[in-house]
XYZ file of C-alpha atoms in Angstrom:
548
model
C -0.001 -0.037 0.167
C 2.806 2.196 1.010
C 4.507 1.669 -2.507
C 1.394 2.108 -4.342
C -0.162 4.672 -2.627
C 2.888 6.987 -1.530
C 1.607 10.382 0.020
C -2.283 8.713 -0.061
C -1.798 6.780 3.046
C -2.795 8.906 5.563
C -1.608 6.705 8.329
C -1.151 2.421 9.271
C -1.113 1.021 13.020
C -1.397 -2.772 13.847
C -3.447 -3.429 16.632
C -2.997 -7.069 17.528
C -1.069 -9.840 15.431
C -4.853 -9.916 12.846
C -6.040 -6.814 12.920
C -4.689 -3.769 11.342
C -6.282 -0.361 10.208
C -5.191 1.906 7.521
C -6.791 5.613 6.808
C -6.471 6.917 3.150
C -7.447 10.276 1.103
C -10.871 10.628 -0.811
C -10.498 8.172 -3.946
C -7.808 6.299 -2.932
C -9.265 3.590 -1.626
C -9.928 1.345 -4.996
C -6.199 2.365 -5.370
C -5.267 0.601 -2.390
C -7.917 -2.362 -2.511
C -6.476 -3.203 -5.931
C -2.549 -3.377 -4.706
C -4.456 -5.426 -1.980
C -6.305 -7.858 -4.433
C -2.578 -8.533 -6.138
C -1.138 -9.337 -2.945
C -3.484 -11.763 -2.084
C -6.008 -12.468 -4.562
C -8.356 -14.349 -2.006
C -9.050 -10.877 -0.678
C -13.125 -10.382 0.250
C -14.579 -7.918 1.443
C -16.062 -8.875 5.431
C -18.206 -5.673 5.729
C -18.657 -2.033 4.851
C -19.467 0.054 7.705
C -20.481 3.955 7.433
C -20.885 6.391 10.661
C -21.863 9.572 10.729
C -19.104 11.497 12.219
C -21.321 15.163 12.076
C -19.745 16.930 9.008
C -18.038 13.933 7.494
C -19.098 10.310 7.132
C -16.576 8.096 7.876
C -16.444 4.625 5.377
C -14.914 1.724 7.036
C -14.008 -1.266 4.192
C -13.359 -3.998 6.215
C -11.015 -6.576 4.288
C -10.200 -9.986 5.214
C -6.450 -10.669 3.631
C -6.049 -14.315 4.099
C -6.055 -14.978 8.123
C -6.189 -11.241 9.046
C -9.032 -8.278 8.498
C -7.302 -4.976 7.723
C -9.790 -1.659 8.098
C -9.187 0.663 5.589
C -11.143 3.685 6.521
C -11.637 6.511 4.031
C -13.802 10.233 5.128
C -15.978 12.117 3.184
C -17.361 15.089 3.489
C -21.043 15.878 3.517
C -21.562 19.302 2.190
C -24.480 20.679 0.218
C -24.968 18.146 -1.964
C -25.362 14.006 -1.858
C -21.905 12.143 -0.521
C -20.195 10.721 -3.723
C -17.175 8.428 -3.437
C -16.294 5.434 -6.516
C -17.780 2.081 -6.431
C -15.666 -0.862 -5.144
C -17.844 -3.185 -7.204
C -15.700 -3.108 -10.505
C -12.924 -4.627 -8.056
C -15.085 -7.114 -6.033
C -17.785 -7.699 -7.167
C -19.796 -8.639 -3.717
C -19.260 -5.064 -2.840
C -22.798 -4.883 -4.295
C -24.988 -4.922 -1.623
C -22.742 -3.511 1.103
C -22.965 0.004 -0.996
C -26.526 -0.471 -1.603
C -26.882 -0.518 1.972
C -24.844 1.793 3.269
C -27.025 3.983 0.275
C -29.943 3.383 1.410
C -28.950 4.244 5.384
C -26.562 6.823 4.546
C -27.059 8.429 1.841
C -23.727 7.953 0.127
C -23.964 7.681 -3.467
C -21.137 5.123 -5.169
C -20.083 6.290 -8.569
C -19.753 3.429 -10.972
C -22.648 0.638 -8.971
C -24.597 -1.160 -11.312
C -27.554 -0.783 -9.473
C -27.266 1.837 -6.791
C -31.233 1.994 -5.343
C -33.097 1.747 -2.227
C -32.488 -2.024 -0.571
C -33.802 -2.156 2.924
C -36.169 0.794 3.134
C -39.206 1.052 1.183
C -39.502 2.230 -2.549
C -41.547 4.868 -1.088
C -39.200 6.285 1.364
C -39.126 10.293 1.100
C -36.626 11.438 -0.730
C -33.211 11.961 1.117
C -34.131 9.380 4.102
C -31.280 8.145 5.473
C -31.565 6.801 9.023
C -28.251 6.249 10.191
C -27.947 10.102 9.390
C -27.146 12.351 12.729
C -29.286 14.731 10.992
C -32.604 12.475 11.263
C -34.845 11.269 13.613
C -35.221 7.905 12.503
C -37.111 6.942 15.472
C -39.929 9.608 15.262
C -40.645 8.504 11.342
C -44.047 7.676 11.186
C -45.599 5.534 8.342
C -48.154 7.503 5.910
C -50.565 6.432 3.026
C -48.184 6.463 0.012
C -49.525 4.771 -4.001
C -48.687 1.144 -3.969
C -44.989 1.068 -5.673
C -45.154 -2.956 -6.212
C -48.340 -3.933 -8.784
C -50.033 -7.090 -8.387
C -48.355 -7.979 -11.516
C -47.446 -11.857 -11.470
C -45.882 -12.632 -15.143
C -44.784 -10.247 -17.824
C -43.288 -11.019 -20.743
C -40.174 -9.255 -22.294
C -38.828 -10.074 -26.009
C -37.785 -13.964 -25.514
C -37.739 -14.028 -21.370
C -40.510 -14.270 -19.090
C -40.437 -12.267 -15.906
C -41.738 -13.885 -12.729
C -42.187 -12.196 -9.440
C -42.152 -14.782 -6.108
C -42.783 -12.786 -3.135
C -42.744 -10.694 -0.612
C -45.515 -13.731 0.630
C -44.691 -17.265 -1.434
C -45.201 -20.977 0.147
C -41.595 -21.436 -0.838
C -40.535 -18.649 0.986
C -40.372 -18.936 4.815
C -39.766 -15.326 5.780
C -40.796 -12.015 3.131
C -38.342 -11.564 0.675
C -38.892 -10.529 -3.020
C -37.528 -12.301 -5.841
C -37.528 -11.155 -9.230
C -36.508 -13.693 -11.621
C -36.016 -13.442 -15.672
C -36.742 -17.071 -17.294
C -36.122 -18.676 -20.610
C -38.534 -20.991 -20.903
C -37.806 -23.521 -17.263
C -34.531 -22.105 -16.803
C -33.536 -19.168 -14.657
C -31.496 -16.580 -16.639
C -31.349 -13.676 -14.399
C -32.689 -13.006 -10.737
C -32.886 -9.712 -8.656
C -33.317 -9.978 -4.531
C -34.780 -7.425 -2.786
C -34.596 -7.581 1.400
C -35.819 -5.243 4.084
C -39.673 -6.239 4.349
C -38.630 -7.397 8.000
C -36.448 -4.704 9.027
C -35.851 -3.994 12.217
C -33.997 -1.371 12.871
C -31.444 -2.789 15.436
C -28.391 -0.839 14.668
C -30.026 2.607 15.170
C -31.977 1.411 18.225
C -28.404 0.050 19.726
C -27.209 3.795 19.760
C -30.048 4.758 22.417
C -29.918 1.331 24.605
C -26.931 0.934 26.841
C -24.135 -1.722 26.415
C -26.009 -4.312 29.047
C -29.582 -3.879 26.951
C -27.817 -4.226 23.385
C -26.424 -7.685 24.509
C -30.540 -8.462 24.504
C -30.912 -6.730 21.571
C -28.109 -8.217 19.470
C -29.174 -11.889 20.654
C -32.131 -11.355 18.919
C -30.873 -10.129 15.538
C -31.009 -13.966 14.800
C -33.271 -16.762 16.641
C -31.388 -19.505 15.240
C -27.508 -18.067 15.610
C -28.855 -16.058 18.969
C -25.146 -17.537 20.369
C -23.062 -16.291 17.196
C -24.711 -12.746 18.064
C -24.765 -12.749 21.558
C -20.828 -13.773 21.436
C -19.822 -11.924 18.678
C -21.065 -8.561 20.604
C -19.485 -9.547 23.774
C -15.885 -9.982 22.176
C -16.008 -6.967 20.651
C -17.403 -5.051 23.787
C -14.538 -6.634 25.897
C -11.384 -6.153 23.465
C -12.549 -2.426 23.620
C -12.476 -2.650 26.861
C -9.452 -4.658 27.070
C -11.180 -7.439 29.783
C -9.536 -10.140 30.172
C -11.977 -13.322 30.831
C -11.098 -16.546 32.664
C -10.459 -19.356 30.659
C -13.123 -21.447 32.080
C -15.800 -19.379 30.243
C -13.773 -20.095 26.683
C -14.140 -23.366 26.962
C -17.789 -22.832 27.858
C -18.520 -20.303 25.406
C -17.193 -22.815 22.673
C -19.640 -25.673 23.892
C -22.375 -23.088 23.739
C -21.976 -22.391 20.185
C -21.312 -25.685 18.591
C -24.390 -26.730 20.355
C -25.966 -23.521 18.520
C -24.056 -24.374 15.093
C -25.871 -28.396 15.806
C -29.145 -26.887 15.880
C -29.304 -24.595 13.088
C -27.716 -27.088 10.838
C -29.780 -29.654 11.696
C -33.117 -27.487 11.094
C -31.406 -26.372 7.931
C -31.093 -29.796 7.085
C -35.009 -31.080 7.836
C -36.282 -27.619 5.888
C -34.284 -28.575 2.863
C -35.807 -32.269 3.017
C -39.103 -30.843 2.815
C -38.071 -28.452 0.514
C -37.412 -32.212 -1.617
C -40.476 -33.001 -1.182
C -38.539 -35.544 1.726
C -40.541 -34.890 4.114
C -40.272 -38.725 6.128
C -36.754 -37.633 6.481
C -37.926 -33.367 7.924
C -39.272 -35.387 10.547
C -36.370 -37.188 10.971
C -34.041 -34.755 11.295
C -36.219 -32.467 12.950
C -37.206 -35.166 15.898
C -33.073 -35.502 16.738
C -32.977 -31.667 16.642
C -34.551 -31.919 19.734
C -31.833 -33.727 21.294
C -29.806 -30.929 20.831
C -32.168 -28.271 22.465
C -32.531 -30.159 25.483
C -29.199 -30.065 25.679
C -28.805 -26.380 25.481
C -31.561 -26.275 28.206
C -29.429 -27.844 30.578
C -26.059 -25.755 29.866
C -27.820 -22.536 29.432
C -31.628 -22.881 31.051
C -32.929 -21.694 27.547
C -34.294 -23.693 24.371
C -33.562 -21.336 21.709
C -32.330 -18.077 22.761
C -30.323 -19.199 25.278
C -28.926 -15.781 26.857
C -26.241 -17.807 27.913
C -23.044 -14.641 27.244
C -22.576 -11.585 29.125
C -19.979 -9.288 28.969
C -16.862 -10.815 31.215
C -18.009 -13.989 31.165
C -21.567 -16.720 31.102
C -24.074 -16.470 33.078
C -24.089 -19.938 34.990
C -21.203 -22.029 35.513
C -21.783 -26.190 34.958
C -21.235 -29.063 37.317
C -20.126 -32.704 36.024
C -23.218 -34.332 36.690
C -25.159 -31.397 34.137
C -22.076 -32.136 31.532
C -22.908 -36.006 32.123
C -26.429 -35.149 31.501
C -25.841 -33.115 28.575
C -23.391 -35.642 26.403
C -25.461 -38.458 27.313
C -28.306 -36.530 25.303
C -25.745 -35.928 22.163
C -23.942 -39.016 21.980
C -27.010 -40.713 20.346
C -26.806 -38.376 17.829
C -23.202 -39.370 16.073
C -25.221 -42.837 14.727
C -28.185 -40.770 13.427
C -25.843 -37.798 11.532
C -24.169 -40.817 9.798
C -26.878 -42.377 8.383
C -28.528 -38.603 7.276
C -24.809 -38.259 5.672
C -25.022 -41.491 4.105
C -28.763 -40.451 2.775
C -27.526 -37.164 1.286
C -24.349 -39.084 -0.692
C -26.665 -42.108 -2.163
C -30.716 -41.346 -2.116
C -31.047 -41.032 -5.813
C -33.902 -38.180 -5.219
C -31.599 -36.174 -2.717
C -28.460 -36.436 -5.493
C -30.878 -35.488 -8.867
C -31.929 -32.374 -6.828
C -28.472 -31.137 -5.639
C -25.922 -32.442 -7.575
C -24.527 -30.235 -10.055
C -27.548 -27.995 -9.358
C -26.884 -24.044 -8.067
C -23.161 -24.117 -8.984
C -21.162 -21.577 -7.380
C -17.213 -21.660 -8.844
C -13.961 -21.131 -6.508
C -13.242 -17.770 -8.007
C -17.156 -16.823 -7.667
C -17.322 -17.818 -4.653
C -13.969 -15.247 -3.519
C -15.154 -12.523 -5.875
C -18.956 -12.377 -4.504
C -17.789 -12.489 -1.473
C -19.194 -15.411 -0.279
C -19.221 -16.999 3.479
C -19.195 -20.360 5.555
C -20.365 -23.571 4.435
C -21.162 -21.894 0.833
C -17.764 -20.750 1.101
C -15.804 -23.973 1.860
C -18.346 -26.093 -0.330
C -16.812 -24.241 -3.293
C -13.117 -25.281 -2.282
C -11.854 -22.557 -0.173
C -10.182 -23.241 2.928
C -11.548 -20.543 5.258
C -13.072 -20.983 8.506
C -12.933 -18.154 11.059
C -12.401 -20.636 14.493
C -9.388 -21.959 12.342
C -8.072 -19.060 10.881
C -8.673 -15.793 13.132
C -9.590 -18.202 15.990
C -11.303 -16.701 19.446
C -11.984 -18.113 22.649
C -10.899 -21.460 22.909
C -10.397 -22.771 19.111
C -6.922 -22.708 18.959
C -6.298 -25.125 22.158
C -8.914 -27.917 20.437
C -7.634 -30.587 18.535
C -10.881 -32.000 17.320
C -11.900 -28.953 15.327
C -11.253 -29.019 11.309
C -12.130 -27.589 8.941
C -14.825 -28.985 6.080
C -13.553 -28.200 2.594
C -15.701 -29.824 -0.386
C -14.761 -28.740 -3.964
C -17.938 -29.527 -5.905
C -19.405 -26.210 -5.439
C -23.037 -27.275 -5.637
C -26.182 -27.691 -3.578
C -24.853 -30.590 -2.830
C -22.115 -29.894 -1.153
C -23.461 -27.545 0.825
C -25.919 -29.263 2.143
C -22.970 -32.171 2.954
C -20.645 -30.287 4.287
C -22.886 -28.961 7.414
C -23.504 -32.844 8.326
C -19.818 -32.937 8.336
C -19.966 -29.818 10.286
C -22.274 -31.510 12.908
C -19.977 -34.354 13.679
C -17.065 -32.163 14.527
C -19.187 -30.175 16.421
C -20.069 -33.193 18.508
C -16.260 -33.677 18.777
C -15.298 -30.074 19.956
C -18.234 -30.053 22.575
C -17.194 -33.553 24.119
C -13.300 -31.814 24.047
C -14.586 -28.681 25.548
C -16.280 -30.325 28.093
C -13.410 -32.623 28.913
C -10.479 -30.449 29.317
C -13.005 -27.449 30.724
C -10.561 -25.509 33.540
C -11.521 -24.600 36.735
C -11.996 -21.089 37.950
C -14.523 -18.096 37.881
C -17.145 -17.894 34.727
C -17.680 -13.934 34.748
C -15.339 -11.134 36.127
C -17.207 -7.536 36.470
C -17.206 -4.796 33.375
C -17.792 -1.191 33.706
C -20.916 -0.123 32.736
C -19.577 2.545 30.571
C -16.663 1.898 27.824
C -14.009 4.155 26.925
C -13.214 5.703 23.537
C -12.114 3.190 21.230
C -13.645 1.008 18.700
C -13.146 -2.411 17.452
C -13.766 -5.105 14.640
C -14.502 -8.547 15.794
C -15.756 -12.064 13.993
C -17.272 -15.272 14.725
C -18.004 -18.716 12.473
C -22.407 -18.262 13.020
C -23.378 -21.628 11.693
C -24.576 -19.878 8.311
C -20.318 -18.055 8.005
C -18.405 -15.261 9.204
C -20.347 -13.329 11.501
C -19.095 -9.711 11.464
C -19.551 -6.852 14.629
C -17.935 -3.150 14.238
C -18.310 -0.978 17.853
C -17.474 2.452 18.137
C -17.309 3.559 22.077
C -17.443 6.944 23.028
C -16.908 7.008 26.884
C -20.693 6.680 27.416
C -22.707 3.455 28.792
C -24.367 3.487 25.191
C -22.046 2.683 21.882
C -22.173 5.735 19.180
C -22.036 2.883 16.819
C -22.602 -0.449 16.229
C -22.461 -2.131 12.822
C -23.617 -5.976 12.501
C -23.038 -7.697 9.335
C -24.440 -11.195 8.754
C -23.537 -14.287 6.740
C -26.806 -14.159 5.337
C -26.231 -10.896 3.859
C -22.628 -10.857 2.153
C -24.061 -14.732 1.035
C -26.887 -12.923 -1.356
C -24.682 -12.098 -3.863
C -23.040 -15.588 -4.369
C -26.890 -16.296 -4.425
C -27.826 -14.389 -7.085
C -24.873 -16.058 -9.426
C -25.571 -19.912 -8.368
C -29.514 -19.363 -9.406
C -28.375 -18.264 -12.491
C -29.258 -21.470 -15.168
C -31.129 -23.177 -12.694
C -34.281 -24.634 -13.314
C -37.826 -22.817 -11.583
C -38.276 -25.617 -9.952
C -34.699 -26.465 -8.740
C -35.016 -22.771 -7.164
C -36.522 -23.341 -3.758
C -33.760 -26.139 -2.539
C -31.075 -23.720 -4.169
C -32.321 -21.085 -2.017
C -32.159 -23.111 0.835
C -28.988 -24.446 0.393
C -26.938 -21.068 1.228
C -28.999 -21.506 4.437
C -30.836 -18.049 4.384
C -32.122 -15.978 7.561
C -33.731 -12.803 5.879
C -34.511 -11.592 9.091
C -30.823 -11.253 10.418
C -30.456 -9.200 7.400
C -33.119 -6.836 7.454
C -40.151 -2.869 11.131
C -41.602 -4.373 13.832
C -44.952 -5.696 13.211
C -47.569 -6.124 15.637
C -50.321 -8.578 15.290
C -53.414 -8.710 17.490
C -54.423 -12.199 17.984
C -58.140 -12.033 18.434
C -59.021 -9.940 15.398
C -56.105 -10.951 13.011
C -55.206 -7.250 12.521
C -51.770 -5.964 12.042
C -49.974 -3.082 11.387
C -46.134 -1.369 12.016
C -45.246 0.061 15.593
C -42.717 1.149 17.013
C -40.728 0.324 20.365
C -41.982 3.413 22.288
C -45.544 3.093 21.359
C -45.493 -0.408 22.880
C -46.874 1.194 26.460
C -49.473 2.908 25.233
C -50.118 0.291 22.771
C -50.511 -2.458 25.451
C -52.747 -0.042 27.248
C -55.367 0.560 24.751
C -55.795 -2.829 24.053
C -55.986 -3.764 27.537
C -53.319 -6.229 27.497
C -50.071 -6.345 30.033
């Protein structure tokens, strides 16, 4: 970077063996990334954070260089007109959705972007309304009656192609999202993905809550990956605080994280079986998944939202007898998972629906910034637990990343079953070498000025948190980049060329969670009426409805 940029490189600092920060002058970011891409061919954009500093907007490009993360910082003056910077998509095509999010939330215009438009906010949101701008009172914004933007037209012809719209509500979708397919006969030629229908404004809400309350907010970004979110949040806050947690905590956090991974993968495998019309396999896998939820309840006290991680430790300890109960519930799972692995490898129905379907090549996986099993099933050996280890993963001999080279839907499903088997080994080892000591240290309510970037390997892939602290008891900025968000660009690529009938199975192969990428909706269970509501309206609403 020094050779390529010269005086355009304002500063560079290494804060740990695998974290560095660099600041460049406005416009030098594309040149810097090109130079880094030349040195690190597998470079991927892990996330893009926009921070409103008052008179300026700081753009932080979190770049994954092999094992390390380099955060490239660039500041842009607000001025009178729009904030304009060069798009990074010509260098890293996977920056597409990251830049659209920054445009939507902060109003940054990326010159040269192929499709710069709203991503999370409604299409009819007021012009100039960007909720993460400091001058915008996003919490006081109220819904208004507008003309419908999305016409109730299902299909339309354009030359030899047919435009097919699936969503936001559709039986094949478990969450509300909109896919606009361009098809040639039965084959998908192109697809446009529109998210935001379940957007809850969590990053904005986090700036108005204390660090303690934000822990429970982050844990609810995704119910299935709640341990990964609470862990990543706690690690980020602890890093800014310089807080050292006891070794016993590190091993207990591994056990909880791997139980969470087992739960998530088995849930997805069951859903995948149902999408293929294999209802019996769906019921078998979800039956066995109950054992994982029982083990999670024994460890944390809760079956789904664990509320186990705390800033400075975990919520409770485990006794040897409790560990034996947990392991006794999990041991029969190994034989069942090996059976499911054999089914996925040999069943003709599964092979017909997944083999050589939804291909994502290794180069496309890198260019489009795939993550997790989606990345590793395309032959890229990258797992945060291995390359950028956290908590006690470095000390565990049973952990190994699962890497397959096929790059199809089959590989993405098989990778998850094999990861489940690894998780069983890791859980058992983490309990067998559990050190003594405390399970929590006291953490201050106020966090001194500083910033940090942390990642963990969530079930769906690399989860990134960025925290900017200003010395108060509330964060100045909390950025959450979920794995599904960065896997949407690879999804659009793998859907090209598949038959329409294979779309649900291919979509499920990335294990999408759109709620964690994306307004709160309140439903009156008595009348069935639903409407949008804001968090500060809930007490008044409850009184009006006569409910506690």
